[in-house]
Amino acid sequence: MTTLFDPIQAGDIALSNRIAMAPLTRNRAPGGVPTAAMAEYYGQRASAGLIIAEASQISPMAQGYLDTPGIHSPEQVAAWRQVTAAVHAKGGRIVLQLWHVGRISHSSLLPGGAAPVSPTAVAAKAHTFTAEGFVPVSTPRALGDDEIPALLEDYRRAARNAIEAGFDGVEVHGANTYLLEQFLRDSVNDRSGPYGGPIENRARLLLEVVRTVAAEIGAGRTGLRLSPTTTFGGSAPVDSQAQALYGYVVQQVALLGLAYLHVIEGETGGARQPEGAPAFDYAALRRAFPGTWIVNNGFSRSEALEAVASGATDVVAFGRPFIANPDLVRRLREDAPLNPLRADKLYGGGAEGYTDYPTLDAVAA
Ligand code: PHB
């Protein structure tokens, strides 16, 4: 019987176990440049079968929060090398999540105070974090269809940069109400033309991005993250035909030979079965995808053991438990207690609540 602690091959990437570290925004990259502290943090967590490093903007226009890292400048590429080297030195595997926030941004974070770009010119009901603290997001400008090639080029270059920075691959961020999901959903996408209207059109940008990245670095080094029913408090209500929409997306990417598909079940960071939310058949998506399947969202140890043993998933990604437990893999294996999360230290700041969570060995010493 397969267990959570058995190795698995995800495309070209060999994982030593089936426990992934989910991508987690920490806002500790001043000016978008990764730091030595980030190398220490990820190196501490290298026993994960796969680290999916935090969402990183593919261009200056792709940023939506203060001090998130980028993967578009030579300085950023050089700085990420210390991160990938720290993880590889301990035998770990690490991919980078490629991020464009779309309309979830504020002009103060964007070049020349520009308006964020999105499929729509309608503002999200959402807030973001800037130098001035939490503020409502800015009203976006609708991207022209003629701007899509430059956007694809940004994704292509970011993927190439990630490989040059030493990452084992990338994860296209198609989740959590950001740009690609804004295009996917009829609750946000109000376009006509090739990128609006029917499901095939709303999925077009996501599929073009995935194909562009896979063509650049290889499908076996390309993963994709989706969150079919996440709304982030109404920032992007669930699509009116969510099952058909995501069924189509998965059917299309199933042909590509991707490293993995990573699916958030339910409301990101919240319930997997939110009360009153329409039922969604995640298992149907999994049956349609022949590659490695990663599931995420609040799995307990016993749920994760069961999900892998039953074959419901290949890999389980853990978010908050990995923040608080650098040796989470060992703790899960030994059924050891977990450190509590210091939730007030999640976003921004220094070592506290970042690199100072103790391992079991440190506690014993
Ligand atoms: C966030 O910064 O709040 C954030 C970033 C990426 C996500 C979700 C949330 O996928």
GROMACS .gro file of C-alpha atoms and ligand atoms in nm:
model
  375
    1MET     CA    1   0.000   0.000   0.000
    2THR     CA    2   0.123   0.349  -0.087
    3THR     CA    3   0.181   0.586   0.204
    4LEU     CA    4   0.233   0.958   0.248
    5PHE     CA    5   0.601   0.886   0.305
    6ASP     CA    6   0.671   0.701  -0.019
    7PRO     CA    7   0.856   0.869  -0.306
    8ILE     CA    8   0.684   0.971  -0.626
    9GLN     CA    9   0.786   1.106  -0.964
   10ALA     CA   10   0.597   1.422  -1.068
   11GLY     CA   11   0.685   1.468  -1.433
   12ASP     CA   12   1.060   1.531  -1.437
   13ILE     CA   13   1.071   1.601  -1.062
   14ALA     CA   14   1.156   1.321  -0.818
   15LEU     CA   15   0.989   1.371  -0.479
   16SER     CA   16   1.124   1.183  -0.175
   17ASN     CA   17   0.777   1.178  -0.015
   18ARG     CA   18   0.420   1.286  -0.091
   19ILE     CA   19   0.414   1.586   0.139
   20ALA     CA   20   0.434   1.923  -0.037
   21MET     CA   21   0.480   2.267   0.111
   22ALA     CA   22   0.203   2.484  -0.032
   23PRO     CA   23   0.290   2.828  -0.173
   24LEU     CA   24   0.264   3.084   0.108
   25THR     CA   25   0.286   3.462   0.077
   26ARG     CA   26   0.511   3.604   0.350
   27ASN     CA   27   0.590   3.957   0.223
   28ARG     CA   28   0.953   3.944   0.325
   29ALA     CA   29   1.120   4.039  -0.004
   30PRO     CA   30   1.178   4.415   0.008
   31GLY     CA   31   1.169   4.557  -0.342
   32GLY     CA   32   1.070   4.214  -0.473
   33VAL     CA   33   1.419   4.068  -0.419
   34PRO     CA   34   1.454   3.740  -0.224
   35THR     CA   35   1.676   3.754   0.086
   36ALA     CA   36   1.917   3.534   0.281
   37ALA     CA   37   1.640   3.486   0.539
   38MET     CA   38   1.423   3.335   0.267
   39ALA     CA   39   1.703   3.092   0.179
   40GLU     CA   40   1.723   2.992   0.546
   41TYR     CA   41   1.343   2.953   0.572
   42TYR     CA   42   1.310   2.732   0.265
   43GLY     CA   43   1.627   2.538   0.349
   44GLN     CA   44   1.478   2.456   0.691
   45ARG     CA   45   1.179   2.300   0.512
   46ALA     CA   46   1.376   2.100   0.252
   47SER     CA   47   1.254   1.762   0.383
   48ALA     CA   48   0.924   1.830   0.208
   49GLY     CA   49   0.885   1.608  -0.097
   50LEU     CA   50   0.825   1.930  -0.289
   51ILE     CA   51   0.842   2.294  -0.186
   52ILE     CA   52   0.617   2.518  -0.392
   53ALA     CA   53   0.780   2.854  -0.325
   54GLU     CA   54   0.556   3.152  -0.265
   55ALA     CA   55   0.368   3.327  -0.544
   56SER     CA   56   0.611   3.553  -0.732
   57GLN     CA   57   0.519   3.825  -0.978
   58ILE     CA   58   0.616   3.759  -1.340
   59SER     CA   59   0.645   4.133  -1.417
   60PRO     CA   60   0.619   4.465  -1.233
   61MET     CA   61   0.252   4.489  -1.342
   62ALA     CA   62   0.182   4.145  -1.193
   63GLN     CA   63   0.241   4.253  -0.832
   64GLY     CA   64  -0.048   4.300  -0.590
   65TYR     CA   65   0.094   4.318  -0.240
   66LEU     CA   66   0.387   4.489  -0.070
   67ASP     CA   67   0.723   4.310  -0.066
   68THR     CA   68   0.626   3.994  -0.253
   69PRO     CA   69   0.914   3.849  -0.456
   70GLY     CA   70   0.948   3.877  -0.832
   71ILE     CA   71   1.106   3.663  -1.101
   72HIS     CA   72   1.145   3.921  -1.377
   73SER     CA   73   1.480   4.095  -1.312
   74PRO     CA   74   1.840   3.967  -1.318
   75GLU     CA   75   1.881   4.080  -0.955
   76GLN     CA   76   1.582   3.866  -0.853
   77VAL     CA   77   1.711   3.564  -1.046
   78ALA     CA   78   2.050   3.593  -0.876
   79ALA     CA   79   1.887   3.629  -0.534
   80TRP     CA   80   1.661   3.326  -0.586
   81ARG     CA   81   1.974   3.115  -0.653
   82GLN     CA   82   2.066   3.126  -0.284
   83VAL     CA   83   1.716   2.989  -0.207
   84THR     CA   84   1.725   2.700  -0.452
   85ALA     CA   85   2.085   2.619  -0.352
   86ALA     CA   86   1.987   2.599   0.016
   87VAL     CA   87   1.705   2.355  -0.062
   88HIS     CA   88   1.908   2.143  -0.303
   89ALA     CA   89   2.200   2.124  -0.057
   90LYS     CA   90   1.962   1.936   0.174
   91GLY     CA   91   1.829   1.710  -0.100
   92GLY     CA   92   1.498   1.894  -0.144
   93ARG     CA   93   1.301   1.989  -0.452
   94ILE     CA   94   1.160   2.336  -0.511
   95VAL     CA   95   0.942   2.492  -0.779
   96LEU     CA   96   0.834   2.855  -0.806
   97GLN     CA   97   0.475   2.972  -0.833
   98LEU     CA   98   0.433   3.215  -1.125
   99TRP     CA   99   0.188   3.491  -1.031
  100HIS     CA  100  -0.007   3.767  -1.195
  101VAL     CA  101  -0.259   3.924  -0.959
  102GLY     CA  102  -0.470   4.097  -1.225
  103ARG     CA  103  -0.713   4.334  -1.056
  104ILE     CA  104  -0.613   4.238  -0.700
  105SER     CA  105  -0.364   4.522  -0.673
  106HIS     CA  106  -0.322   4.887  -0.593
  107SER     CA  107  -0.178   5.158  -0.815
  108SER     CA  108   0.080   5.249  -0.550
  109LEU     CA  109   0.243   4.907  -0.608
  110LEU     CA  110   0.253   4.938  -0.988
  111PRO     CA  111   0.495   5.113  -1.226
  112GLY     CA  112   0.413   5.482  -1.265
  113GLY     CA  113   0.106   5.443  -1.045
  114ALA     CA  114  -0.069   5.251  -1.325
  115ALA     CA  115  -0.411   5.094  -1.292
  116PRO     CA  116  -0.404   4.714  -1.244
  117VAL     CA  117  -0.494   4.509  -1.553
  118SER     CA  118  -0.769   4.251  -1.568
  119PRO     CA  119  -1.023   4.097  -1.806
  120THR     CA  120  -1.269   4.357  -1.674
  121ALA     CA  121  -1.270   4.727  -1.583
  122VAL     CA  122  -1.483   4.652  -1.275
  123ALA     CA  123  -1.306   4.670  -0.937
  124ALA     CA  124  -1.297   4.366  -0.711
  125LYS     CA  125  -1.457   4.383  -0.367
  126ALA     CA  126  -1.123   4.315  -0.204
  127HIS     CA  127  -0.840   4.471  -0.009
  128THR     CA  128  -0.467   4.450  -0.049
  129PHE     CA  129  -0.166   4.539   0.162
  130THR     CA  130   0.046   4.839   0.060
  131ALA     CA  131   0.299   5.070   0.224
  132GLU     CA  132  -0.005   5.249   0.371
  133GLY     CA  133  -0.152   4.928   0.517
  134PHE     CA  134  -0.471   4.751   0.409
  135VAL     CA  135  -0.652   4.947   0.137
  136PRO     CA  136  -0.928   4.866  -0.114
  137VAL     CA  137  -0.789   4.743  -0.446
  138SER     CA  138  -0.773   4.994  -0.732
  139THR     CA  139  -1.016   5.000  -1.024
  140PRO     CA  140  -0.853   4.802  -1.306
  141ARG     CA  141  -0.820   4.865  -1.676
  142ALA     CA  142  -0.944   4.591  -1.911
  143LEU     CA  143  -0.658   4.434  -2.106
  144GLY     CA  144  -0.687   4.460  -2.483
  145ASP     CA  145  -0.677   4.135  -2.678
  146ASP     CA  146  -0.372   4.282  -2.854
  147GLU     CA  147  -0.190   4.292  -2.517
  148ILE     CA  148  -0.214   3.915  -2.462
  149PRO     CA  149   0.103   3.824  -2.659
  150ALA     CA  150   0.313   4.051  -2.433
  151LEU     CA  151   0.153   3.890  -2.127
  152LEU     CA  152   0.241   3.543  -2.256
  153GLU     CA  153   0.594   3.665  -2.315
  154ASP     CA  154   0.612   3.776  -1.951
  155TYR     CA  155   0.511   3.425  -1.841
  156ARG     CA  156   0.761   3.267  -2.082
  157ARG     CA  157   1.047   3.481  -1.957
  158ALA     CA  158   0.953   3.428  -1.592
  159ALA     CA  159   0.955   3.050  -1.643
  160ARG     CA  160   1.297   3.069  -1.810
  161ASN     CA  161   1.420   3.291  -1.527
  162ALA     CA  162   1.299   3.039  -1.270
  163ILE     CA  163   1.499   2.762  -1.435
  164GLU     CA  164   1.804   2.991  -1.451
  165ALA     CA  165   1.756   3.059  -1.080
  166GLY     CA  166   1.785   2.684  -1.014
  167PHE     CA  167   1.421   2.589  -0.959
  168ASP     CA  168   1.319   2.232  -1.047
  169GLY     CA  169   1.014   2.370  -1.223
  170VAL     CA  170   0.730   2.617  -1.192
  171GLU     CA  171   0.367   2.616  -1.088
  172VAL     CA  172   0.134   2.835  -1.293
  173HIS     CA  173  -0.095   3.015  -1.046
  174GLY     CA  174  -0.440   2.963  -1.188
  175ALA     CA  175  -0.616   2.999  -0.853
  176ASN     CA  176  -0.732   3.227  -0.572
  177THR     CA  177  -0.909   3.502  -0.771
  178TYR     CA  178  -0.593   3.628  -0.945
  179LEU     CA  179  -0.554   3.709  -1.316
  180LEU     CA  180  -0.599   3.368  -1.474
  181GLU     CA  181  -0.898   3.287  -1.256
  182GLN     CA  182  -1.044   3.631  -1.331
  183PHE     CA  183  -1.043   3.530  -1.697
  184LEU     CA  184  -1.188   3.185  -1.619
  185ARG     CA  185  -1.496   3.293  -1.424
  186ASP     CA  186  -1.816   3.438  -1.562
  187SER     CA  187  -1.856   3.619  -1.229
  188VAL     CA  188  -1.562   3.843  -1.328
  189ASN     CA  189  -1.492   3.808  -1.702
  190ASP     CA  190  -1.735   4.041  -1.883
  191ARG     CA  191  -1.547   4.043  -2.217
  192SER     CA  192  -1.658   3.961  -2.564
  193GLY     CA  193  -1.413   3.834  -2.828
  194PRO     CA  194  -1.169   3.545  -2.812
  195TYR     CA  195  -1.108   3.569  -2.433
  196GLY     CA  196  -1.468   3.616  -2.311
  197GLY     CA  197  -1.805   3.448  -2.332
  198PRO     CA  198  -1.818   3.068  -2.361
  199ILE     CA  199  -1.605   2.839  -2.145
  200GLU     CA  200  -1.357   2.771  -2.426
  201ASN     CA  201  -1.290   3.145  -2.454
  202ARG     CA  202  -1.266   3.214  -2.081
  203ALA     CA  203  -1.021   2.924  -2.043
  204ARG     CA  204  -0.815   3.038  -2.343
  205LEU     CA  205  -0.567   3.259  -2.156
  206LEU     CA  206  -0.496   3.001  -1.884
  207LEU     CA  207  -0.439   2.732  -2.146
  208GLU     CA  208  -0.217   2.960  -2.355
  209VAL     CA  209  -0.011   3.042  -2.047
  210VAL     CA  210   0.030   2.675  -1.952
  211ARG     CA  211   0.124   2.579  -2.309
  212THR     CA  212   0.369   2.872  -2.336
  213VAL     CA  213   0.543   2.781  -2.010
  214ALA     CA  214   0.549   2.409  -2.094
  215ALA     CA  215   0.696   2.483  -2.438
  216GLU     CA  216   0.966   2.698  -2.277
  217ILE     CA  217   1.085   2.475  -1.992
  218GLY     CA  218   0.919   2.138  -2.060
  219ALA     CA  219   0.579   2.009  -1.953
  220GLY     CA  220   0.748   1.776  -1.704
  221ARG     CA  221   0.869   2.080  -1.512
  222THR     CA  222   0.537   2.265  -1.530
  223GLY     CA  223   0.258   2.234  -1.272
  224LEU     CA  224  -0.075   2.415  -1.244
  225ARG     CA  225  -0.279   2.523  -0.942
  226LEU     CA  226  -0.656   2.563  -0.952
  227SER     CA  227  -0.919   2.654  -0.691
  228PRO     CA  228  -1.259   2.579  -0.848
  229THR     CA  229  -1.473   2.702  -0.557
  230THR     CA  230  -1.260   2.964  -0.383
  231THR     CA  231  -1.419   3.310  -0.364
  232PHE     CA  232  -1.201   3.496  -0.110
  233GLY     CA  233  -1.500   3.659   0.049
  234GLY     CA  234  -1.673   3.747  -0.276
  235SER     CA  235  -1.371   3.878  -0.468
  236ALA     CA  236  -1.458   3.626  -0.741
  237PRO     CA  237  -1.783   3.434  -0.690
  238VAL     CA  238  -1.786   3.072  -0.806
  239ASP     CA  239  -1.850   3.031  -1.180
  240SER     CA  240  -2.212   2.961  -1.275
  241GLN     CA  241  -2.097   2.639  -1.449
  242ALA     CA  242  -1.796   2.561  -1.232
  243GLN     CA  243  -1.800   2.185  -1.290
  244ALA     CA  244  -1.811   2.224  -1.669
  245LEU     CA  245  -1.553   2.505  -1.668
  246TYR     CA  246  -1.294   2.321  -1.463
  247GLY     CA  247  -1.379   1.993  -1.634
  248TYR     CA  248  -1.288   2.157  -1.964
  249VAL     CA  249  -0.964   2.303  -1.824
  250VAL     CA  250  -0.852   1.970  -1.682
  251GLN     CA  251  -0.948   1.785  -2.001
  252GLN     CA  252  -0.731   2.026  -2.200
  253VAL     CA  253  -0.427   2.020  -1.970
  254ALA     CA  254  -0.452   1.640  -1.940
  255LEU     CA  255  -0.312   1.622  -2.293
  256LEU     CA  256   0.006   1.813  -2.209
  257GLY     CA  257   0.204   1.580  -1.981
  258LEU     CA  258   0.235   1.831  -1.698
  259ALA     CA  259   0.439   1.758  -1.384
  260TYR     CA  260   0.127   1.786  -1.170
  261LEU     CA  261  -0.210   1.943  -1.107
  262HIS     CA  262  -0.257   2.108  -0.766
  263VAL     CA  263  -0.616   2.161  -0.656
  264ILE     CA  264  -0.742   2.358  -0.358
  265GLU     CA  265  -1.066   2.200  -0.236
  266GLY     CA  266  -1.323   2.444  -0.097
  267GLU     CA  267  -1.246   2.795   0.022
  268THR     CA  268  -0.872   2.863   0.034
  269GLY     CA  269  -0.761   2.870   0.396
  270GLY     CA  270  -1.117   2.789   0.504
  271ALA     CA  271  -1.363   2.501   0.486
  272ARG     CA  272  -1.332   2.227   0.226
  273GLN     CA  273  -1.713   2.201   0.230
  274PRO     CA  274  -1.828   2.557   0.307
  275GLU     CA  275  -2.184   2.566   0.441
  276GLY     CA  276  -2.435   2.648   0.171
  277ALA     CA  277  -2.176   2.622  -0.108
  278PRO     CA  278  -2.281   2.417  -0.412
  279ALA     CA  279  -2.133   2.067  -0.424
  280PHE     CA  280  -1.829   2.029  -0.646
  281ASP     CA  281  -1.701   1.693  -0.768
  282TYR     CA  282  -1.322   1.714  -0.734
  283ALA     CA  283  -1.286   1.341  -0.789
  284ALA     CA  284  -1.425   1.386  -1.140
  285LEU     CA  285  -1.138   1.624  -1.219
  286ARG     CA  286  -0.886   1.377  -1.083
  287ARG     CA  287  -1.027   1.096  -1.298
  288ALA     CA  288  -0.976   1.317  -1.604
  289PHE     CA  289  -0.608   1.389  -1.530
  290PRO     CA  290  -0.350   1.114  -1.584
  291GLY     CA  291  -0.059   1.283  -1.401
  292THR     CA  292   0.040   1.352  -1.043
  293TRP     CA  293  -0.242   1.496  -0.832
  294ILE     CA  294  -0.177   1.732  -0.540
  295VAL     CA  295  -0.458   1.827  -0.305
  296ASN     CA  296  -0.461   2.110  -0.052
  297ASN     CA  297  -0.663   2.288   0.211
  298GLY     CA  298  -0.652   2.214   0.580
  299PHE     CA  299  -0.580   1.840   0.567
  300SER     CA  300  -0.513   1.684   0.907
  301ARG     CA  301  -0.251   1.411   0.944
  302SER     CA  302  -0.515   1.137   0.941
  303GLU     CA  303  -0.696   1.288   0.642
  304ALA     CA  304  -0.368   1.310   0.451
  305LEU     CA  305  -0.269   0.951   0.535
  306GLU     CA  306  -0.611   0.829   0.425
  307ALA     CA  307  -0.621   1.040   0.107
  308VAL     CA  308  -0.293   0.892  -0.017
  309ALA     CA  309  -0.364   0.536   0.104
  310SER     CA  310  -0.704   0.534  -0.072
  311GLY     CA  311  -0.557   0.673  -0.393
  312ALA     CA  312  -0.778   0.984  -0.373
  313THR     CA  313  -0.460   1.186  -0.426
  314ASP     CA  314  -0.091   1.130  -0.493
  315VAL     CA  315   0.043   1.418  -0.282
  316VAL     CA  316  -0.096   1.640  -0.005
  317ALA     CA  317   0.015   2.004   0.024
  318PHE     CA  318   0.026   2.163   0.369
  319GLY     CA  319   0.032   2.538   0.419
  320ARG     CA  320   0.010   2.677   0.771
  321PRO     CA  321   0.150   2.360   0.936
  322PHE     CA  322   0.465   2.403   0.725
  323ILE     CA  323   0.505   2.764   0.836
  324ALA     CA  324   0.512   2.659   1.202
  325ASN     CA  325   0.695   2.326   1.162
  326PRO     CA  326   1.012   2.319   0.954
  327ASP     CA  327   1.035   1.943   1.021
  328LEU     CA  328   0.670   1.877   0.940
  329VAL     CA  329   0.754   1.558   0.747
  330ARG     CA  330   0.920   1.402   1.050
  331ARG     CA  331   0.640   1.516   1.281
  332LEU     CA  332   0.378   1.360   1.053
  333ARG     CA  333   0.579   1.039   1.031
  334GLU     CA  334   0.619   1.016   1.409
  335ASP     CA  335   0.274   1.160   1.489
  336ALA     CA  336   0.454   1.421   1.697
  337PRO     CA  337   0.276   1.734   1.820
  338LEU     CA  338   0.288   2.043   1.599
  339ASN     CA  339   0.411   2.390   1.694
  340PRO     CA  340   0.130   2.648   1.709
  341LEU     CA  341   0.118   2.909   1.432
  342ARG     CA  342   0.197   3.270   1.519
  343ALA     CA  343  -0.065   3.419   1.288
  344ASP     CA  344   0.041   3.777   1.366
  345LYS     CA  345   0.381   3.706   1.205
  346LEU     CA  346   0.255   3.578   0.870
  347TYR     CA  347   0.299   3.888   0.655
  348GLY     CA  348   0.617   4.096   0.665
  349GLY     CA  349   0.863   4.131   0.951
  350GLY     CA  350   1.183   3.950   1.036
  351ALA     CA  351   1.297   3.618   1.176
  352GLU     CA  352   1.024   3.599   1.439
  353GLY     CA  353   0.749   3.364   1.324
  354TYR     CA  354   0.955   3.291   1.014
  355THR     CA  355   1.288   3.114   1.069
  356ASP     CA  356   1.264   3.069   1.448
  357TYR     CA  357   1.011   2.784   1.473
  358PRO     CA  358   1.188   2.497   1.655
  359THR     CA  359   1.240   2.146   1.520
  360LEU     CA  360   1.180   1.842   1.740
  361ASP     CA  361   1.557   1.811   1.782
  362ALA     CA  362   1.583   2.171   1.897
  363VAL     CA  363   1.305   2.114   2.150
  364ALA     CA  364   1.478   1.801   2.283
  365ALA     CA  365   1.818   1.974   2.317
  366PHB     C1  366  -0.209   3.665  -0.041
  366PHB     O1  367  -0.108   3.734  -0.049
  366PHB     O2  368  -0.298   3.691   0.039
  366PHB     C2  369  -0.224   3.550  -0.127
  366PHB     C3  370  -0.130   3.526  -0.225
  366PHB     C4  371  -0.144   3.418  -0.308
  366PHB     C5  372  -0.251   3.336  -0.294
  366PHB     C6  373  -0.344   3.357  -0.198
  366PHB     C7  374  -0.331   3.465  -0.113
  366PHB     O3  375  -0.268   3.235  -0.377
   0.00000   0.00000   0.00000
